[in-house]
Amino acid sequence: MELTREEESALKGEQGEIMQMAYRILIATGEATDAEKLIPIEWAHLSGVNYNTIGDAGEEFLSSISKDARVTVKTTLNPMGFDIDNVINYGLDENFILKQLSIRKSYETMGVIPSFSCIPYEIFEIPKDGTQVAFAESNAAIHANSYDNLKTNKESAFSALASALVGKSPYSSIRKDDTPNVTINMKIKNPNELTYGMLGFFAGKVGDTSVNISGLAEMDNRQCKAMCGGMGTSGTCAKFIFSDGDSDCEKIDFDEKEMQNVHDELNTAEKGDMITLGSPQLGLDEISDLTNMLKGRSFQKRCMVFCPRTVKEQARKIGYTTELERAGCEILSDCCTCLTPLINKDNVDSVTTNSIKGAFYLKNSNGVDVNLKSLSQIIQDETR
């Protein structure tokens, strides 16, 4: 890689151990992805927050570097393991709570905005077109590239943190070339958000760094997020482009057969013991939609609704939270369906959700079975 004198100095340790470590991570990442150089970024979004995922080693690492490390660009943060406002209601292990709060403190000490959200694109202002960012949350990286006209690779927890400390990222992968290797023809009529999530999951499997998708009607926000979440779960693909592609591009149909294959892979139960909504977390528009769809109805089993804290506060001011709580919803902020210890196989056998991303992690990380339904079907079947 081509390095500036300043970058070479940092790599030698002349700017301290923290910067040396960060540059080593970025250069190793860059060399592995054929980067030519490092380029400035304006925003980093970090994963590696939930104690469930980083464990004691991650907590101790963050505690150690936070004594000296400080981020140099705007830096936001993925969800953690619980909502501090109501964690007492869920019987979590005290050690988990203490370790999670230590992780939170370390990030705040480093200057990270404690957003605890996987949808930074909904709660922060989007920079100008073409801005380079470094997003470790997969659905956010895909959303940034596909909808927000930003540029980011699908970063790892380490590379995004290093980028936050240095203010740079390797110029490689989709930052250099976003030419799709395949065009997916959407053949499903009248798709809902679950359909789009399955399309995204399929696209993530067949795509390289990016894919063309043809035959799509205009999507609403819920459908858009569902596709980003599904794609981020199943592969390395980091962008989709609404195009028919060129003649050299391989063409694949996403039809009823392919959709059924995805459904069969992730749907492992005929019904759920409880319901989760919010993976990715729900934004204010989705909270509004959910409130309107309920129309005085109530859930007949537990329903956990995950959203960012800023959205929860806005929803409370408008009156949405009062209506959702009346309908039996548990509204949680700062955490998400994915990887939360709040859903445990010791007390839940199966979960109903409309999220492909949520289904993947509930099945593979939480160890529970999943019943997939669209939101409209959930409300029809699970409320009275």
mmCIF file of C-alpha atoms in Angstrom:
data_model
loop_
_atom_site.group_PDB
_atom_site.id
_atom_site.type_symbol
_atom_site.label_atom_id
_atom_site.label_comp_id
_atom_site.label_asym_id
_atom_site.label_seq_id
_atom_site.Cartn_x
_atom_site.Cartn_y
_atom_site.Cartn_z
ATOM 1 C CA MET A 1 0.000 0.000 0.000
ATOM 2 C CA GLU A 2 1.029 3.569 -0.661
ATOM 3 C CA LEU A 3 1.438 5.331 2.692
ATOM 4 C CA THR A 4 2.051 8.974 3.508
ATOM 5 C CA ARG A 5 4.889 9.996 5.815
ATOM 6 C CA GLU A 6 2.391 10.578 8.603
ATOM 7 C CA GLU A 7 0.945 7.087 8.135
ATOM 8 C CA GLU A 8 4.403 5.518 8.097
ATOM 9 C CA SER A 9 5.250 7.424 11.268
ATOM 10 C CA ALA A 10 2.150 6.120 13.007
ATOM 11 C CA LEU A 11 2.849 2.584 11.850
ATOM 12 C CA LYS A 12 6.320 2.789 13.433
ATOM 13 C CA GLY A 13 4.764 3.764 16.747
ATOM 14 C CA GLU A 14 5.941 7.369 16.677
ATOM 15 C CA GLN A 15 2.385 8.599 17.406
ATOM 16 C CA GLY A 16 1.746 6.188 20.269
ATOM 17 C CA GLU A 17 0.657 2.594 20.727
ATOM 18 C CA ILE A 18 -3.031 3.234 20.038
ATOM 19 C CA MET A 19 -2.429 4.808 16.625
ATOM 20 C CA GLN A 20 0.128 2.142 15.782
ATOM 21 C CA MET A 21 -2.420 -0.566 16.578
ATOM 22 C CA ALA A 22 -5.129 1.170 14.537
ATOM 23 C CA TYR A 23 -2.881 1.606 11.507
ATOM 24 C CA ARG A 24 -1.762 -2.015 11.701
ATOM 25 C CA ILE A 25 -5.403 -3.124 11.559
ATOM 26 C CA LEU A 26 -6.208 -0.844 8.615
ATOM 27 C CA ILE A 27 -3.102 -1.777 6.638
ATOM 28 C CA ALA A 28 -3.622 -5.502 7.240
ATOM 29 C CA THR A 29 -7.220 -5.081 6.086
ATOM 30 C CA GLY A 30 -6.106 -3.037 3.099
ATOM 31 C CA GLU A 31 -3.473 -5.540 2.015
ATOM 32 C CA ALA A 32 -5.990 -8.381 2.305
ATOM 33 C CA THR A 33 -8.413 -6.476 0.051
ATOM 34 C CA ASP A 34 -5.868 -5.102 -2.471
ATOM 35 C CA ALA A 35 -6.219 -1.514 -1.294
ATOM 36 C CA GLU A 36 -4.002 1.069 -2.966
ATOM 37 C CA LYS A 37 -4.011 3.496 -0.058
ATOM 38 C CA LEU A 38 -5.961 4.828 2.898
ATOM 39 C CA ILE A 39 -8.577 7.525 2.326
ATOM 40 C CA PRO A 40 -10.278 9.929 4.780
ATOM 41 C CA ILE A 41 -13.728 9.099 6.143
ATOM 42 C CA GLU A 42 -16.240 11.378 7.852
ATOM 43 C CA TRP A 43 -18.296 8.913 9.909
ATOM 44 C CA ALA A 44 -17.724 5.536 11.526
ATOM 45 C CA HIS A 45 -20.423 3.246 12.890
ATOM 46 C CA LEU A 46 -19.210 0.545 15.244
ATOM 47 C CA SER A 47 -20.321 -2.983 16.039
ATOM 48 C CA GLY A 48 -18.661 -4.987 18.799
ATOM 49 C CA VAL A 49 -20.948 -3.537 21.464
ATOM 50 C CA ASN A 50 -23.050 -6.410 22.803
ATOM 51 C CA TYR A 51 -21.321 -8.354 25.596
ATOM 52 C CA ASN A 52 -22.938 -11.462 24.123
ATOM 53 C CA THR A 53 -20.745 -11.076 21.030
ATOM 54 C CA ILE A 54 -17.419 -9.718 22.330
ATOM 55 C CA GLY A 55 -17.266 -11.430 25.722
ATOM 56 C CA ASP A 56 -14.674 -10.832 28.426
ATOM 57 C CA ALA A 57 -11.796 -10.436 25.976
ATOM 58 C CA GLY A 58 -13.600 -7.648 24.122
ATOM 59 C CA GLU A 59 -14.692 -5.903 27.311
ATOM 60 C CA GLU A 60 -11.150 -5.973 28.694
ATOM 61 C CA PHE A 61 -9.653 -4.755 25.403
ATOM 62 C CA LEU A 62 -12.026 -1.775 25.231
ATOM 63 C CA SER A 63 -11.463 -0.929 28.887
ATOM 64 C CA SER A 64 -7.710 -0.958 28.314
ATOM 65 C CA ILE A 65 -7.559 1.170 25.153
ATOM 66 C CA SER A 66 -10.168 3.660 26.372
ATOM 67 C CA LYS A 67 -7.595 5.094 28.767
ATOM 68 C CA ASP A 68 -5.820 6.713 25.804
ATOM 69 C CA ALA A 69 -7.837 6.121 22.621
ATOM 70 C CA ARG A 70 -10.094 8.865 21.242
ATOM 71 C CA VAL A 71 -12.105 8.820 18.029
ATOM 72 C CA THR A 72 -11.204 11.474 15.453
ATOM 73 C CA VAL A 73 -14.420 11.475 13.387
ATOM 74 C CA LYS A 74 -18.141 11.285 14.146
ATOM 75 C CA THR A 75 -18.641 7.785 15.535
ATOM 76 C CA THR A 76 -21.913 6.053 16.376
ATOM 77 C CA LEU A 77 -22.660 2.730 17.986
ATOM 78 C CA ASN A 78 -24.646 -0.463 17.372
ATOM 79 C CA PRO A 79 -27.166 -1.857 19.904
ATOM 80 C CA MET A 80 -26.038 -3.357 23.187
ATOM 81 C CA GLY A 81 -27.675 -6.229 25.080
ATOM 82 C CA PHE A 82 -30.516 -4.551 26.974
ATOM 83 C CA ASP A 83 -32.474 -1.398 27.742
ATOM 84 C CA ILE A 84 -31.173 0.007 31.017
ATOM 85 C CA ASP A 85 -34.610 1.460 31.780
ATOM 86 C CA ASN A 86 -36.207 -1.961 32.233
ATOM 87 C CA VAL A 87 -33.358 -4.470 32.457
ATOM 88 C CA ILE A 88 -34.493 -5.296 35.999
ATOM 89 C CA ASN A 89 -37.621 -6.905 34.520
ATOM 90 C CA TYR A 90 -35.753 -9.569 32.565
ATOM 91 C CA GLY A 91 -33.728 -11.414 35.191
ATOM 92 C CA LEU A 92 -30.378 -10.962 33.462
ATOM 93 C CA ASP A 93 -27.215 -12.166 35.137
ATOM 94 C CA GLU A 94 -25.623 -9.360 37.172
ATOM 95 C CA ASN A 95 -22.233 -10.077 35.613
ATOM 96 C CA PHE A 96 -23.695 -9.556 32.133
ATOM 97 C CA ILE A 97 -25.157 -6.201 33.177
ATOM 98 C CA LEU A 98 -21.894 -4.999 34.751
ATOM 99 C CA LYS A 99 -19.808 -6.088 31.756
ATOM 100 C CA GLN A 100 -22.233 -4.454 29.320
ATOM 101 C CA LEU A 101 -22.139 -1.180 31.257
ATOM 102 C CA SER A 102 -18.328 -1.339 31.249
ATOM 103 C CA ILE A 103 -18.385 -1.643 27.445
ATOM 104 C CA ARG A 104 -20.715 1.338 27.256
ATOM 105 C CA LYS A 105 -18.444 3.399 29.491
ATOM 106 C CA SER A 106 -15.361 2.540 27.416
ATOM 107 C CA TYR A 107 -16.956 3.681 24.181
ATOM 108 C CA GLU A 108 -18.261 6.885 25.755
ATOM 109 C CA THR A 109 -14.804 7.605 27.172
ATOM 110 C CA MET A 110 -13.368 7.297 23.656
ATOM 111 C CA GLY A 111 -15.832 9.929 22.427
ATOM 112 C CA VAL A 112 -18.305 7.614 20.693
ATOM 113 C CA ILE A 113 -21.933 8.795 20.506
ATOM 114 C CA PRO A 114 -23.935 6.235 22.564
ATOM 115 C CA SER A 115 -26.653 5.825 19.932
ATOM 116 C CA PHE A 116 -27.038 2.052 20.409
ATOM 117 C CA SER A 117 -28.845 1.725 17.101
ATOM 118 C CA CYS A 118 -28.465 -0.410 13.982
ATOM 119 C CA ILE A 119 -30.279 2.237 11.889
ATOM 120 C CA PRO A 120 -27.962 5.264 12.049
ATOM 121 C CA TYR A 121 -29.300 6.316 8.635
ATOM 122 C CA GLU A 122 -32.673 7.082 10.242
ATOM 123 C CA ILE A 123 -31.597 8.959 13.349
ATOM 124 C CA PHE A 124 -28.632 11.009 12.082
ATOM 125 C CA GLU A 125 -28.298 13.467 9.224
ATOM 126 C CA ILE A 126 -26.970 11.845 6.048
ATOM 127 C CA PRO A 127 -23.796 13.491 4.639
ATOM 128 C CA LYS A 128 -23.561 14.726 1.059
ATOM 129 C CA ASP A 129 -23.523 12.253 -1.830
ATOM 130 C CA GLY A 130 -20.291 10.341 -2.273
ATOM 131 C CA THR A 131 -19.074 10.790 1.312
ATOM 132 C CA GLN A 132 -16.772 8.032 2.526
ATOM 133 C CA VAL A 133 -17.883 6.373 5.771
ATOM 134 C CA ALA A 134 -16.961 3.179 7.639
ATOM 135 C CA PHE A 135 -19.971 1.159 8.790
ATOM 136 C CA ALA A 136 -19.581 -2.166 10.573
ATOM 137 C CA GLU A 137 -23.325 -2.848 10.903
ATOM 138 C CA SER A 138 -24.168 -4.823 7.769
ATOM 139 C CA ASN A 139 -27.670 -3.497 7.106
ATOM 140 C CA ALA A 140 -26.432 0.070 7.631
ATOM 141 C CA ALA A 141 -23.523 -0.426 5.231
ATOM 142 C CA ILE A 142 -25.855 -1.737 2.525
ATOM 143 C CA HIS A 143 -28.357 1.065 3.160
ATOM 144 C CA ALA A 144 -25.548 3.640 2.975
ATOM 145 C CA ASN A 145 -24.288 2.309 -0.360
ATOM 146 C CA SER A 146 -27.653 1.554 -1.949
ATOM 147 C CA TYR A 147 -29.951 4.366 -0.781
ATOM 148 C CA ASP A 148 -27.942 7.109 0.870
ATOM 149 C CA ASN A 149 -25.312 7.543 -1.870
ATOM 150 C CA LEU A 150 -22.475 7.067 0.609
ATOM 151 C CA LYS A 151 -19.492 4.758 0.217
ATOM 152 C CA THR A 152 -18.452 2.098 2.709
ATOM 153 C CA ASN A 153 -17.132 -1.414 2.711
ATOM 154 C CA LYS A 154 -18.798 -3.918 5.032
ATOM 155 C CA GLU A 155 -16.398 -3.273 7.867
ATOM 156 C CA SER A 156 -15.479 -5.609 10.694
ATOM 157 C CA ALA A 157 -15.730 -4.484 14.310
ATOM 158 C CA PHE A 158 -11.950 -3.993 14.390
ATOM 159 C CA SER A 159 -11.596 -2.171 11.087
ATOM 160 C CA ALA A 160 -14.458 0.230 11.879
ATOM 161 C CA LEU A 161 -12.975 1.021 15.295
ATOM 162 C CA ALA A 162 -9.549 1.565 13.725
ATOM 163 C CA SER A 163 -11.139 3.870 11.142
ATOM 164 C CA ALA A 164 -12.844 5.826 13.916
ATOM 165 C CA LEU A 165 -9.519 6.327 15.697
ATOM 166 C CA VAL A 166 -7.535 7.234 12.575
ATOM 167 C CA GLY A 167 -10.223 8.878 10.446
ATOM 168 C CA LYS A 168 -9.287 6.757 7.423
ATOM 169 C CA SER A 169 -10.208 3.485 5.723
ATOM 170 C CA PRO A 170 -8.621 1.292 3.038
ATOM 171 C CA TYR A 171 -9.479 2.288 -0.523
ATOM 172 C CA SER A 172 -10.580 -1.149 -1.677
ATOM 173 C CA SER A 173 -13.514 -3.387 -2.513
ATOM 174 C CA ILE A 174 -16.745 -1.476 -3.145
ATOM 175 C CA ARG A 175 -15.084 1.891 -2.502
ATOM 176 C CA LYS A 176 -13.134 1.315 -5.734
ATOM 177 C CA ASP A 177 -15.471 -0.802 -7.844
ATOM 178 C CA ASP A 178 -19.167 -1.438 -7.353
ATOM 179 C CA THR A 179 -19.728 -3.263 -10.656
ATOM 180 C CA PRO A 180 -22.336 -5.996 -10.049
ATOM 181 C CA ASN A 181 -21.544 -9.594 -10.973
ATOM 182 C CA VAL A 182 -25.179 -10.660 -11.313
ATOM 183 C CA THR A 183 -28.654 -9.322 -12.080
ATOM 184 C CA ILE A 184 -31.552 -10.695 -10.067
ATOM 185 C CA ASN A 185 -34.953 -10.545 -11.734
ATOM 186 C CA MET A 186 -37.711 -10.086 -9.164
ATOM 187 C CA LYS A 187 -40.596 -12.356 -10.171
ATOM 188 C CA ILE A 188 -42.786 -12.228 -7.056
ATOM 189 C CA LYS A 189 -46.034 -10.297 -7.390
ATOM 190 C CA ASN A 190 -47.395 -8.111 -4.553
ATOM 191 C CA PRO A 191 -44.369 -8.507 -2.272
ATOM 192 C CA ASN A 192 -44.459 -7.490 1.393
ATOM 193 C CA GLU A 193 -41.559 -6.720 3.737
ATOM 194 C CA LEU A 194 -40.992 -10.428 4.386
ATOM 195 C CA THR A 195 -40.666 -11.033 0.635
ATOM 196 C CA TYR A 196 -38.091 -8.242 0.367
ATOM 197 C CA GLY A 197 -36.175 -9.685 3.301
ATOM 198 C CA MET A 198 -36.026 -13.057 1.555
ATOM 199 C CA LEU A 199 -34.975 -11.352 -1.694
ATOM 200 C CA GLY A 200 -32.155 -9.658 0.195
ATOM 201 C CA PHE A 201 -31.093 -12.949 1.784
ATOM 202 C CA PHE A 202 -31.028 -14.586 -1.645
ATOM 203 C CA ALA A 203 -29.108 -11.652 -3.159
ATOM 204 C CA GLY A 204 -26.509 -11.805 -0.412
ATOM 205 C CA LYS A 205 -25.822 -15.426 -1.291
ATOM 206 C CA VAL A 206 -25.450 -15.002 -5.055
ATOM 207 C CA GLY A 207 -23.894 -11.525 -5.170
ATOM 208 C CA ASP A 208 -20.228 -10.617 -4.881
ATOM 209 C CA THR A 209 -19.699 -7.022 -3.724
ATOM 210 C CA SER A 210 -22.848 -5.729 -5.434
ATOM 211 C CA VAL A 211 -25.866 -6.910 -7.423
ATOM 212 C CA ASN A 212 -28.361 -5.494 -9.895
ATOM 213 C CA ILE A 213 -32.015 -6.054 -9.048
ATOM 214 C CA SER A 214 -34.653 -5.601 -11.727
ATOM 215 C CA GLY A 215 -38.430 -5.782 -11.675
ATOM 216 C CA LEU A 216 -38.943 -3.963 -8.378
ATOM 217 C CA ALA A 217 -41.735 -1.512 -7.720
ATOM 218 C CA GLU A 218 -41.131 1.429 -5.409
ATOM 219 C CA MET A 219 -40.440 0.190 -1.885
ATOM 220 C CA ASP A 220 -41.536 1.720 1.399
ATOM 221 C CA ASN A 221 -39.124 2.183 4.284
ATOM 222 C CA ARG A 222 -39.999 -1.097 6.011
ATOM 223 C CA GLN A 223 -39.412 -3.069 2.807
ATOM 224 C CA CYS A 224 -36.143 -1.255 2.127
ATOM 225 C CA LYS A 225 -34.793 -2.040 5.590
ATOM 226 C CA ALA A 226 -35.949 -5.642 5.303
ATOM 227 C CA MET A 227 -33.962 -6.113 2.105
ATOM 228 C CA CYS A 228 -30.838 -4.496 3.578
ATOM 229 C CA GLY A 229 -31.138 -6.651 6.683
ATOM 230 C CA GLY A 230 -31.627 -9.853 4.720
ATOM 231 C CA MET A 231 -28.732 -9.168 2.366
ATOM 232 C CA GLY A 232 -26.364 -8.263 5.182
ATOM 233 C CA THR A 233 -27.062 -11.553 6.916
ATOM 234 C CA SER A 234 -26.227 -14.051 4.180
ATOM 235 C CA GLY A 235 -23.009 -12.958 2.474
ATOM 236 C CA THR A 236 -20.441 -10.299 1.621
ATOM 237 C CA CYS A 237 -22.581 -8.300 -0.818
ATOM 238 C CA ALA A 238 -22.646 -4.614 0.210
ATOM 239 C CA LYS A 239 -24.795 -2.870 -2.400
ATOM 240 C CA PHE A 240 -27.742 -3.364 -4.706
ATOM 241 C CA ILE A 241 -28.480 -1.286 -7.766
ATOM 242 C CA PHE A 242 -31.896 -0.977 -9.394
ATOM 243 C CA SER A 243 -30.946 -1.886 -12.937
ATOM 244 C CA ASP A 244 -31.477 -4.496 -15.636
ATOM 245 C CA GLY A 245 -27.701 -4.863 -15.912
ATOM 246 C CA ASP A 246 -25.686 -5.276 -19.087
ATOM 247 C CA SER A 247 -25.529 -8.188 -21.475
ATOM 248 C CA ASP A 248 -22.393 -9.624 -19.845
ATOM 249 C CA CYS A 249 -23.996 -9.839 -16.414
ATOM 250 C CA GLU A 250 -25.300 -13.219 -15.255
ATOM 251 C CA LYS A 251 -29.076 -13.170 -14.787
ATOM 252 C CA ILE A 252 -30.944 -15.113 -12.089
ATOM 253 C CA ASP A 253 -34.660 -15.171 -11.292
ATOM 254 C CA PHE A 254 -35.975 -14.748 -7.771
ATOM 255 C CA ASP A 255 -39.217 -16.653 -8.138
ATOM 256 C CA GLU A 256 -41.608 -18.620 -5.952
ATOM 257 C CA LYS A 257 -39.222 -21.575 -5.805
ATOM 258 C CA GLU A 258 -36.260 -19.505 -4.625
ATOM 259 C CA MET A 259 -38.425 -17.639 -2.139
ATOM 260 C CA GLN A 260 -39.719 -20.933 -0.726
ATOM 261 C CA ASN A 261 -36.149 -22.209 -0.367
ATOM 262 C CA VAL A 262 -35.223 -19.191 1.763
ATOM 263 C CA HIS A 263 -38.413 -19.522 3.790
ATOM 264 C CA ASP A 264 -37.788 -23.219 4.429
ATOM 265 C CA GLU A 265 -34.229 -22.502 5.552
ATOM 266 C CA LEU A 266 -35.242 -19.940 8.176
ATOM 267 C CA ASN A 267 -38.819 -20.843 9.161
ATOM 268 C CA THR A 268 -38.585 -23.707 11.654
ATOM 269 C CA ALA A 269 -41.845 -23.441 13.626
ATOM 270 C CA GLU A 270 -45.563 -23.294 12.846
ATOM 271 C CA LYS A 271 -46.172 -20.760 15.601
ATOM 272 C CA GLY A 272 -44.243 -18.693 18.124
ATOM 273 C CA ASP A 273 -44.402 -18.453 21.901
ATOM 274 C CA MET A 274 -43.808 -14.714 21.587
ATOM 275 C CA ILE A 275 -43.384 -11.994 18.936
ATOM 276 C CA THR A 276 -40.437 -9.713 18.174
ATOM 277 C CA LEU A 277 -40.517 -6.661 15.916
ATOM 278 C CA GLY A 278 -37.451 -4.615 15.097
ATOM 279 C CA SER A 279 -34.462 -6.148 13.341
ATOM 280 C CA PRO A 280 -33.326 -3.719 12.056
ATOM 281 C CA GLN A 281 -34.785 -1.567 14.806
ATOM 282 C CA LEU A 282 -38.037 0.240 14.025
ATOM 283 C CA GLY A 283 -37.962 3.900 13.053
ATOM 284 C CA LEU A 284 -40.599 6.470 13.925
ATOM 285 C CA ASP A 285 -42.574 5.884 10.705
ATOM 286 C CA GLU A 286 -42.748 2.169 11.441
ATOM 287 C CA ILE A 287 -43.823 2.812 15.031
ATOM 288 C CA SER A 288 -46.570 5.074 13.632
ATOM 289 C CA ASP A 289 -47.627 2.400 11.123
ATOM 290 C CA LEU A 290 -47.735 -0.281 13.819
ATOM 291 C CA THR A 291 -49.895 1.938 16.025
ATOM 292 C CA ASN A 292 -52.324 2.582 13.164
ATOM 293 C CA MET A 293 -52.454 -1.086 12.154
ATOM 294 C CA LEU A 294 -53.402 -2.174 15.661
ATOM 295 C CA LYS A 295 -56.440 0.163 15.792
ATOM 296 C CA GLY A 296 -57.433 -0.775 19.322
ATOM 297 C CA ARG A 297 -56.489 -4.444 19.001
ATOM 298 C CA SER A 298 -54.226 -6.174 21.535
ATOM 299 C CA PHE A 299 -51.575 -8.883 21.226
ATOM 300 C CA GLN A 300 -52.535 -12.197 22.766
ATOM 301 C CA LYS A 301 -48.945 -13.107 23.625
ATOM 302 C CA ARG A 302 -45.764 -11.238 24.510
ATOM 303 C CA CYS A 303 -44.626 -8.788 21.830
ATOM 304 C CA MET A 304 -41.221 -7.108 22.108
ATOM 305 C CA VAL A 305 -40.708 -3.983 19.975
ATOM 306 C CA PHE A 306 -37.129 -2.755 19.479
ATOM 307 C CA CYS A 307 -36.297 0.821 18.459
ATOM 308 C CA PRO A 308 -33.579 3.452 19.049
ATOM 309 C CA ARG A 309 -33.871 5.523 22.219
ATOM 310 C CA THR A 310 -34.351 8.723 20.209
ATOM 311 C CA VAL A 311 -37.283 7.105 18.377
ATOM 312 C CA LYS A 312 -38.792 5.838 21.637
ATOM 313 C CA GLU A 313 -38.640 9.357 23.079
ATOM 314 C CA GLN A 314 -40.261 10.844 19.972
ATOM 315 C CA ALA A 315 -42.949 8.152 20.012
ATOM 316 C CA ARG A 316 -43.690 8.856 23.670
ATOM 317 C CA LYS A 317 -44.190 12.577 22.984
ATOM 318 C CA ILE A 318 -46.603 11.821 20.133
ATOM 319 C CA GLY A 319 -48.506 9.233 22.156
ATOM 320 C CA TYR A 320 -47.567 6.109 20.199
ATOM 321 C CA THR A 321 -45.932 4.337 23.139
ATOM 322 C CA THR A 322 -49.086 4.677 25.239
ATOM 323 C CA GLU A 323 -51.142 2.985 22.530
ATOM 324 C CA LEU A 324 -48.546 0.249 21.909
ATOM 325 C CA GLU A 325 -48.206 -0.506 25.597
ATOM 326 C CA ARG A 326 -52.007 -0.678 25.850
ATOM 327 C CA ALA A 327 -51.851 -3.267 23.058
ATOM 328 C CA GLY A 328 -49.417 -5.356 25.106
ATOM 329 C CA CYS A 329 -46.121 -4.316 23.517
ATOM 330 C CA GLU A 330 -42.889 -4.204 25.497
ATOM 331 C CA ILE A 331 -40.982 -1.269 23.961
ATOM 332 C CA LEU A 332 -37.208 -1.568 24.289
ATOM 333 C CA SER A 333 -34.499 0.842 23.218
ATOM 334 C CA ASP A 334 -30.695 0.485 22.929
ATOM 335 C CA CYS A 335 -30.994 -3.205 22.002
ATOM 336 C CA CYS A 336 -32.288 -5.349 19.137
ATOM 337 C CA THR A 337 -33.817 -8.738 18.354
ATOM 338 C CA CYS A 338 -30.406 -9.925 17.162
ATOM 339 C CA LEU A 339 -28.148 -11.467 19.799
ATOM 340 C CA THR A 340 -30.073 -10.118 22.767
ATOM 341 C CA PRO A 341 -29.959 -12.208 25.967
ATOM 342 C CA LEU A 342 -33.542 -11.069 26.614
ATOM 343 C CA ILE A 343 -34.717 -13.939 24.390
ATOM 344 C CA ASN A 344 -33.433 -17.165 25.856
ATOM 345 C CA LYS A 345 -33.962 -20.757 24.744
ATOM 346 C CA ASP A 346 -34.364 -21.740 28.398
ATOM 347 C CA ASN A 347 -37.735 -19.983 28.547
ATOM 348 C CA VAL A 348 -38.759 -19.574 24.887
ATOM 349 C CA ASP A 349 -39.003 -22.380 22.334
ATOM 350 C CA SER A 350 -40.009 -20.318 19.292
ATOM 351 C CA VAL A 351 -40.442 -16.705 18.197
ATOM 352 C CA THR A 352 -42.717 -15.158 15.560
ATOM 353 C CA THR A 353 -41.108 -12.327 13.594
ATOM 354 C CA ASN A 354 -41.313 -10.565 10.235
ATOM 355 C CA SER A 355 -37.533 -10.128 10.076
ATOM 356 C CA ILE A 356 -35.248 -12.335 8.005
ATOM 357 C CA LYS A 357 -32.228 -10.918 9.798
ATOM 358 C CA GLY A 358 -33.880 -11.531 13.139
ATOM 359 C CA ALA A 359 -34.835 -15.060 12.117
ATOM 360 C CA PHE A 360 -31.249 -15.901 11.168
ATOM 361 C CA TYR A 361 -29.806 -14.780 14.493
ATOM 362 C CA LEU A 362 -32.647 -16.093 16.644
ATOM 363 C CA LYS A 363 -32.120 -19.499 15.086
ATOM 364 C CA ASN A 364 -28.330 -19.592 14.928
ATOM 365 C CA SER A 365 -27.290 -17.511 17.960
ATOM 366 C CA ASN A 366 -30.179 -17.578 20.430
ATOM 367 C CA GLY A 367 -30.976 -21.193 19.614
ATOM 368 C CA VAL A 368 -34.747 -20.790 19.291
ATOM 369 C CA ASP A 369 -37.079 -21.824 16.490
ATOM 370 C CA VAL A 370 -38.624 -19.169 14.251
ATOM 371 C CA ASN A 371 -42.071 -18.622 12.784
ATOM 372 C CA LEU A 372 -41.891 -16.154 9.873
ATOM 373 C CA LYS A 373 -44.876 -13.939 9.049
ATOM 374 C CA SER A 374 -45.387 -10.507 7.526
ATOM 375 C CA LEU A 375 -46.397 -7.753 9.931
ATOM 376 C CA SER A 376 -49.939 -7.635 8.562
ATOM 377 C CA GLN A 377 -50.256 -11.404 9.058
ATOM 378 C CA ILE A 378 -48.874 -11.154 12.580
ATOM 379 C CA ILE A 379 -51.491 -8.560 13.499
ATOM 380 C CA GLN A 380 -54.249 -10.605 11.874
ATOM 381 C CA ASP A 381 -53.248 -13.837 13.618
ATOM 382 C CA GLU A 382 -51.900 -12.654 16.959
ATOM 383 C CA THR A 383 -54.196 -9.816 18.034
ATOM 384 C CA ARG A 384 -57.829 -9.529 19.089
#
